[in-house]
Amino acid sequence: MNNYAGIIVNNEAKAVDRLFTYKIPEELKNKILLGQMIKVPFGRSNKKIDAFVMELYSEYNEIGKLKEIISINNETPLLSKEHVQLIKVMKDKYLCSYLDCIKVMIPTGITRGNKAKTSALLFLGEPLKNKYLKEPYESIFQIVKNNNGLFNKSALSKKFNISLSSINTMIKNGFILSEDVVVSRYSDREYENYKSVKLNFEQQYVVSDIMESNENMFLIHGVTGSGKTEIYMNLVTKMMKLNKDSIILVPEISLTPQMVERFKGRFGKEIAVFHSKLGDGERYDEWNRVKNGEVKVAIGARSAIFLPFNNLGLIIIDEEHELSYKSDSNPKYDTREIAELKSGLYNCKLILGTATPSVESYYKAKENFYKLLKLSKRVNNYEMPKVSIVDMRNELMKNNKSIFSEELYNDINEKLDKKEQIIIFLNRRGFSTFVSCRKCGYVFKCDSCDISLTYHQKGNYMNCHYCGKQYSVKNSCPKCNSKYVKFFGVGTEKIQSIIEETFPRAKTLRMDFDTTRKKDSHEEIYNKFKNREADILIGTQMIAKGLDFENVTLVGIIAADISLNIPDYRAEERTYQLITQVSGRAGRGNNPGKVVIQTYEPQNQAIIYASQNNYEEFYESEIALRAAMNYPPFGKILLINFSSKNEEILIKNTQKIGYLLKHKLSNSDKIVMLGPTASSLSRIKEYYRWQILIKGKFDNEFENKIKNFIYENLKTMYNDIRVSLDVNPGNMM
Ligand code: ADP
Ligand code: ZN
Ligand code: ZN
C-alpha cells in the first residue's frame, strides 16, 4: 500500500526544483499513480498548486508533519512510468530542472487546463414512424444514415441544404441522435499514395538483420540514395503487424517535406505528423491520439522522441549526424542519447541512419555499442556522382573574377542545353555578408548583438541574422560621413541575381531561411522544382537534406570553405557532411551526376575525402585528432555561458567565478579550463556573453558539482547574471 508520494511542484523557481514528500489521504489510497498530475497545498500559505507524482512509498520516516495531497487532476497519468524514470536521469545528465524535463514531454497548455475540442455530431437513431414517414424526413434520414457521425447540425444543414428545424424535429423524436464527440483540430491535406517497392537484396538483409537480431541498437551507414527510407518504412510496417508503435525522427520537419510526403503517402491517417508549425490545440489533439493508442506511428522533429506511445517497438533517427538533434534550450538533451535510454526502457529497436555518420556514433558502432549495417550501393546501381575539386586561386590567376569557375560555368551551360536540372549550394543567405565603409573601415553591426549586418536586396534593408532586427540602408558612413558604403561577400540572394544575369535563359528558384518563412513555402519551392518549373535551385544547407530529384545532374558548391572556418572542433566533420549530402542530390535518376566543389583550400582532408566518398578514411583521420585533443567521444566539453545586460558586472563576476573554479580544478591534470573569455557571439539581443569551457575526462557527478558550485557562488553576487550549462554543446559560439 502506497502511503506517501514524492512530487514535483509546477513552479519554475530554482529553490523548489526537488522532490517533496506528501501524505496520501485515505480516500485517495490506491488511486494515486506515478506520472499523475495532482493538486497539493504548497508553501507557507498552502496555496493550491499543480504537481506531478514522481515516486510512491509505503514507508516514510516522518519528521514533522507532512501535508496531504488534495486531489487528482486526471486519473490517467500524463507521464508513463518509463518517462518518470527518464526525467530523473535527464535532470542529472543535462544539468536542468525536473520541470524542464516534464515540459518537453507534455504539450504546452496542458498545465493551464487545455481541453480537447468537442462537437455535437449527428448519428442515426430510431427508424421513422407514424406521421414522419414522409418527406423531407425520409431523405434526411437517408442522408444521416450515409454520413453517420460525420457532421454536426449546421454542417449537415449547409452541405445538404436541409432546414435546421426539420433536423431539430427529428432529434426531438429520437430519429437522429446528437452526441458530443471529441474532434481533432488537426486537418491535413491529402497526400499522393506512395506505393511500396520490393526491397533489393541489400535492403532485405538489413531489415532481417534488425528484426531478427537480439541487439536493439543499429547504425545504418548507407550512401545517399541507397534506399534507407524504404528500409524505414518496411520496418514500420513490420512493427504495425506486431501491434507495436514507431517514432520516426527527422532533423527539421519543415525542411524535410519529402520524408513527410512519403510517410504520409504510405501510411495515410495512421501516421501523426508533428510540425513545429502546429498550433497548440492541434498539437494537443495529436498528442492525445498517440496517448490513447489511436495512432501507432508518428513522424516529427527531435521533441517527438518524447511522444507517449505505450507500446514502443521502433525509433528511427534519420540523418542522425544533424546538429538539430542536440537541443540548445533546457533540457539540453541529445536526442540520440534519449533514444538509447528509451530503447532500454521499452526494450525497443533504435535505428540511426545516415550517409555521413557523426564521428561519435561511428565510434560507438566500432566499439559495438551499435551494430553497424552498411549499404554501399545506390538503389538500381546508379553511379555515385563524379566529383571535381576546383582551386579558386587558379581562377584568379586566370583573371576569372566571377564567382563561377570556368568548369562550373561550362557545366551549367551544358546541363541547361540538355534540359537537366542544377542545384547551386552556398551556405550563406542574404545578398552581402557585411556592409562597410571603404574609407574608414566602419562595419555596420546590430545594436543588440554585435554581429555584422547582412544586406538584403529584396526589400532593400539590412538585418541581423541572430536576432532578426531590421535596419534601413544608410548611404553614408555614420562614423566618417563618407559616401563609400559598400556591400561585401555573397549570399544566396546575390548568387541568384548573378545567375540570372549570367544565364538569362535559366529559370531559378531559391530555398533559404528568407524564402521559406511562410507555412508551406518550403513545400511549394520543392514541388515547383520537382515539376521542373525551374532549371536551377539555389539554396543553403536546407537543400542538402534528403531531397530526391531525378533530373538533377549537376551540383555546384560555390564556397566549400565557409563551414571550415567556424570556431568549432567539428568544422571538418561539418564540411565533410555538407559536401557529401549536397553532392548526394546529383545523379539520382538515369543520367549520371556531377559535382563541382569550389574552394580556396583544395588540400583540405575533409574536402578531399568527401570528394572521394571515403568516409572510412575521413573517420580514421578525424578520430585520431579527437583522441589527441581529448575532444568527444574521448573527452567531454562543458560549456558554461554567463550573460547579462550589464557588461561590467558580467565581466567582474565571471572572472571571479573563473578564478574560484580554476582553484577548485587545479589538482586534476585530466581537466582543462579555458577562459573566462568573451563568447564568439559576444552579444545577443542586448545580452553580453562570456563563457568558460571545461574540457577533459569527467563524469556526470563532476558536472553536477560544477553546476552547484556555480549556483552557490552566484547567489552571493548580483542576480542579473544568467547562467547556462551545456554538456557537449551543439554550438560552441
Ligand atoms: P536514401 O534514403 O538512402 O537516400 P531513398 O530511400 O530515398 O534513399 O531511395 C532512393 C530512391 O530509390 C527513391 O526514389 C526510392 O523510391 C527508390 N528505391 C528505394 N528502394 C527501392 C527498391 N527496392 N526498388 C526500387 N526503387 C527503390
Ligand atoms: Zn567611414
Ligand atoms: Zn541582432
mmCIF file of N, CA and C in Angstrom, residues 5 34 39 120 124 134 157 168 240 281 287 289 295 313 340 349 413 424 463 528 558 588 622 688 714:
data_model
loop_
_atom_site.group_PDB
_atom_site.id
_atom_site.type_symbol
_atom_site.label_atom_id
_atom_site.label_comp_id
_atom_site.label_asym_id
_atom_site.label_seq_id
_atom_site.Cartn_x
_atom_site.Cartn_y
_atom_site.Cartn_z
ATOM 1 N N ALA A 5 3.851 10.029 -1.308
ATOM 2 C CA ALA A 5 4.244 10.289 -2.690
ATOM 3 C C ALA A 5 5.340 11.348 -2.730
ATOM 4 N N LEU A 34 1.972 6.825 -10.430
ATOM 5 C CA LEU A 34 3.149 7.530 -10.934
ATOM 6 C C LEU A 34 2.787 8.304 -12.192
ATOM 7 N N LYS A 39 -3.160 17.903 -7.274
ATOM 8 C CA LYS A 39 -3.117 19.198 -6.595
ATOM 9 C C LYS A 39 -2.653 19.018 -5.153
ATOM 10 N N ALA A 120 -20.978 18.468 -31.421
ATOM 11 C CA ALA A 120 -22.176 17.627 -31.343
ATOM 12 C C ALA A 120 -22.449 17.043 -32.728
ATOM 13 N N LEU A 124 -27.438 8.166 -36.515
ATOM 14 C CA LEU A 124 -28.736 7.597 -36.820
ATOM 15 C C LEU A 124 -29.435 7.115 -35.542
ATOM 16 N N LYS A 134 -42.630 10.474 -44.289
ATOM 17 C CA LYS A 134 -42.824 11.306 -45.489
ATOM 18 C C LYS A 134 -41.639 12.250 -45.659
ATOM 19 N N SER A 157 -26.786 20.808 -42.394
ATOM 20 C CA SER A 157 -27.788 21.682 -42.991
ATOM 21 C C SER A 157 -27.212 22.412 -44.199
ATOM 22 N N ASN A 168 -34.008 19.484 -36.180
ATOM 23 C CA ASN A 168 -34.372 19.577 -34.763
ATOM 24 C C ASN A 168 -35.576 18.710 -34.429
ATOM 25 N N MET A 240 3.877 -2.487 -37.199
ATOM 26 C CA MET A 240 2.421 -2.371 -37.143
ATOM 27 C C MET A 240 1.793 -3.755 -37.081
ATOM 28 N N GLY A 281 -3.524 23.809 -30.002
ATOM 29 C CA GLY A 281 -4.698 22.933 -29.993
ATOM 30 C C GLY A 281 -4.464 21.689 -30.836
ATOM 31 N N TRP A 287 -1.185 14.750 -29.854
ATOM 32 C CA TRP A 287 -0.533 14.119 -28.702
ATOM 33 C C TRP A 287 -1.494 13.129 -28.038
ATOM 34 N N ARG A 289 -4.013 11.613 -29.500
ATOM 35 C CA ARG A 289 -4.207 10.452 -30.374
ATOM 36 C C ARG A 289 -3.121 9.414 -30.104
ATOM 37 N N VAL A 295 -3.234 6.116 -32.783
ATOM 38 C CA VAL A 295 -2.288 6.151 -33.883
ATOM 39 C C VAL A 295 -1.041 5.406 -33.418
ATOM 40 N N GLY A 313 7.931 0.075 -30.253
ATOM 41 C CA GLY A 313 8.743 -1.021 -30.794
ATOM 42 C C GLY A 313 9.930 -0.532 -31.594
ATOM 43 N N GLU A 340 18.522 6.127 -26.959
ATOM 44 C CA GLU A 340 19.205 4.964 -26.368
ATOM 45 C C GLU A 340 18.538 4.585 -25.047
ATOM 46 N N LYS A 349 13.641 -1.319 -30.685
ATOM 47 C CA LYS A 349 14.735 -1.162 -31.646
ATOM 48 C C LYS A 349 15.017 0.319 -31.880
ATOM 49 N N ASN A 413 26.100 25.521 -68.415
ATOM 50 C CA ASN A 413 25.604 25.690 -69.783
ATOM 51 C C ASN A 413 25.255 24.361 -70.437
ATOM 52 N N ILE A 424 22.626 24.712 -56.948
ATOM 53 C CA ILE A 424 23.780 25.527 -56.561
ATOM 54 C C ILE A 424 23.683 25.770 -55.059
ATOM 55 N N ASN A 463 19.730 43.303 -42.085
ATOM 56 C CA ASN A 463 19.235 42.737 -40.833
ATOM 57 C C ASN A 463 20.276 41.873 -40.147
ATOM 58 N N LYS A 528 7.682 22.891 -57.043
ATOM 59 C CA LYS A 528 7.956 23.568 -58.314
ATOM 60 C C LYS A 528 9.188 22.984 -58.982
ATOM 61 N N ILE A 558 29.532 26.474 -54.205
ATOM 62 C CA ILE A 558 30.206 27.735 -54.528
ATOM 63 C C ILE A 558 31.432 27.981 -53.655
ATOM 64 N N ARG A 588 20.519 11.070 -59.230
ATOM 65 C CA ARG A 588 19.654 10.076 -58.587
ATOM 66 C C ARG A 588 18.701 9.430 -59.582
ATOM 67 N N GLU A 622 40.017 11.788 -38.521
ATOM 68 C CA GLU A 622 39.316 12.653 -37.575
ATOM 69 C C GLU A 622 39.362 12.089 -36.152
ATOM 70 N N TYR A 688 25.166 40.715 -23.050
ATOM 71 C CA TYR A 688 26.586 40.420 -23.248
ATOM 72 C C TYR A 688 26.828 38.989 -22.837
ATOM 73 N N LEU A 714 27.059 32.209 -7.367
ATOM 74 C CA LEU A 714 26.268 33.281 -7.981
ATOM 75 C C LEU A 714 25.320 33.912 -6.977
#
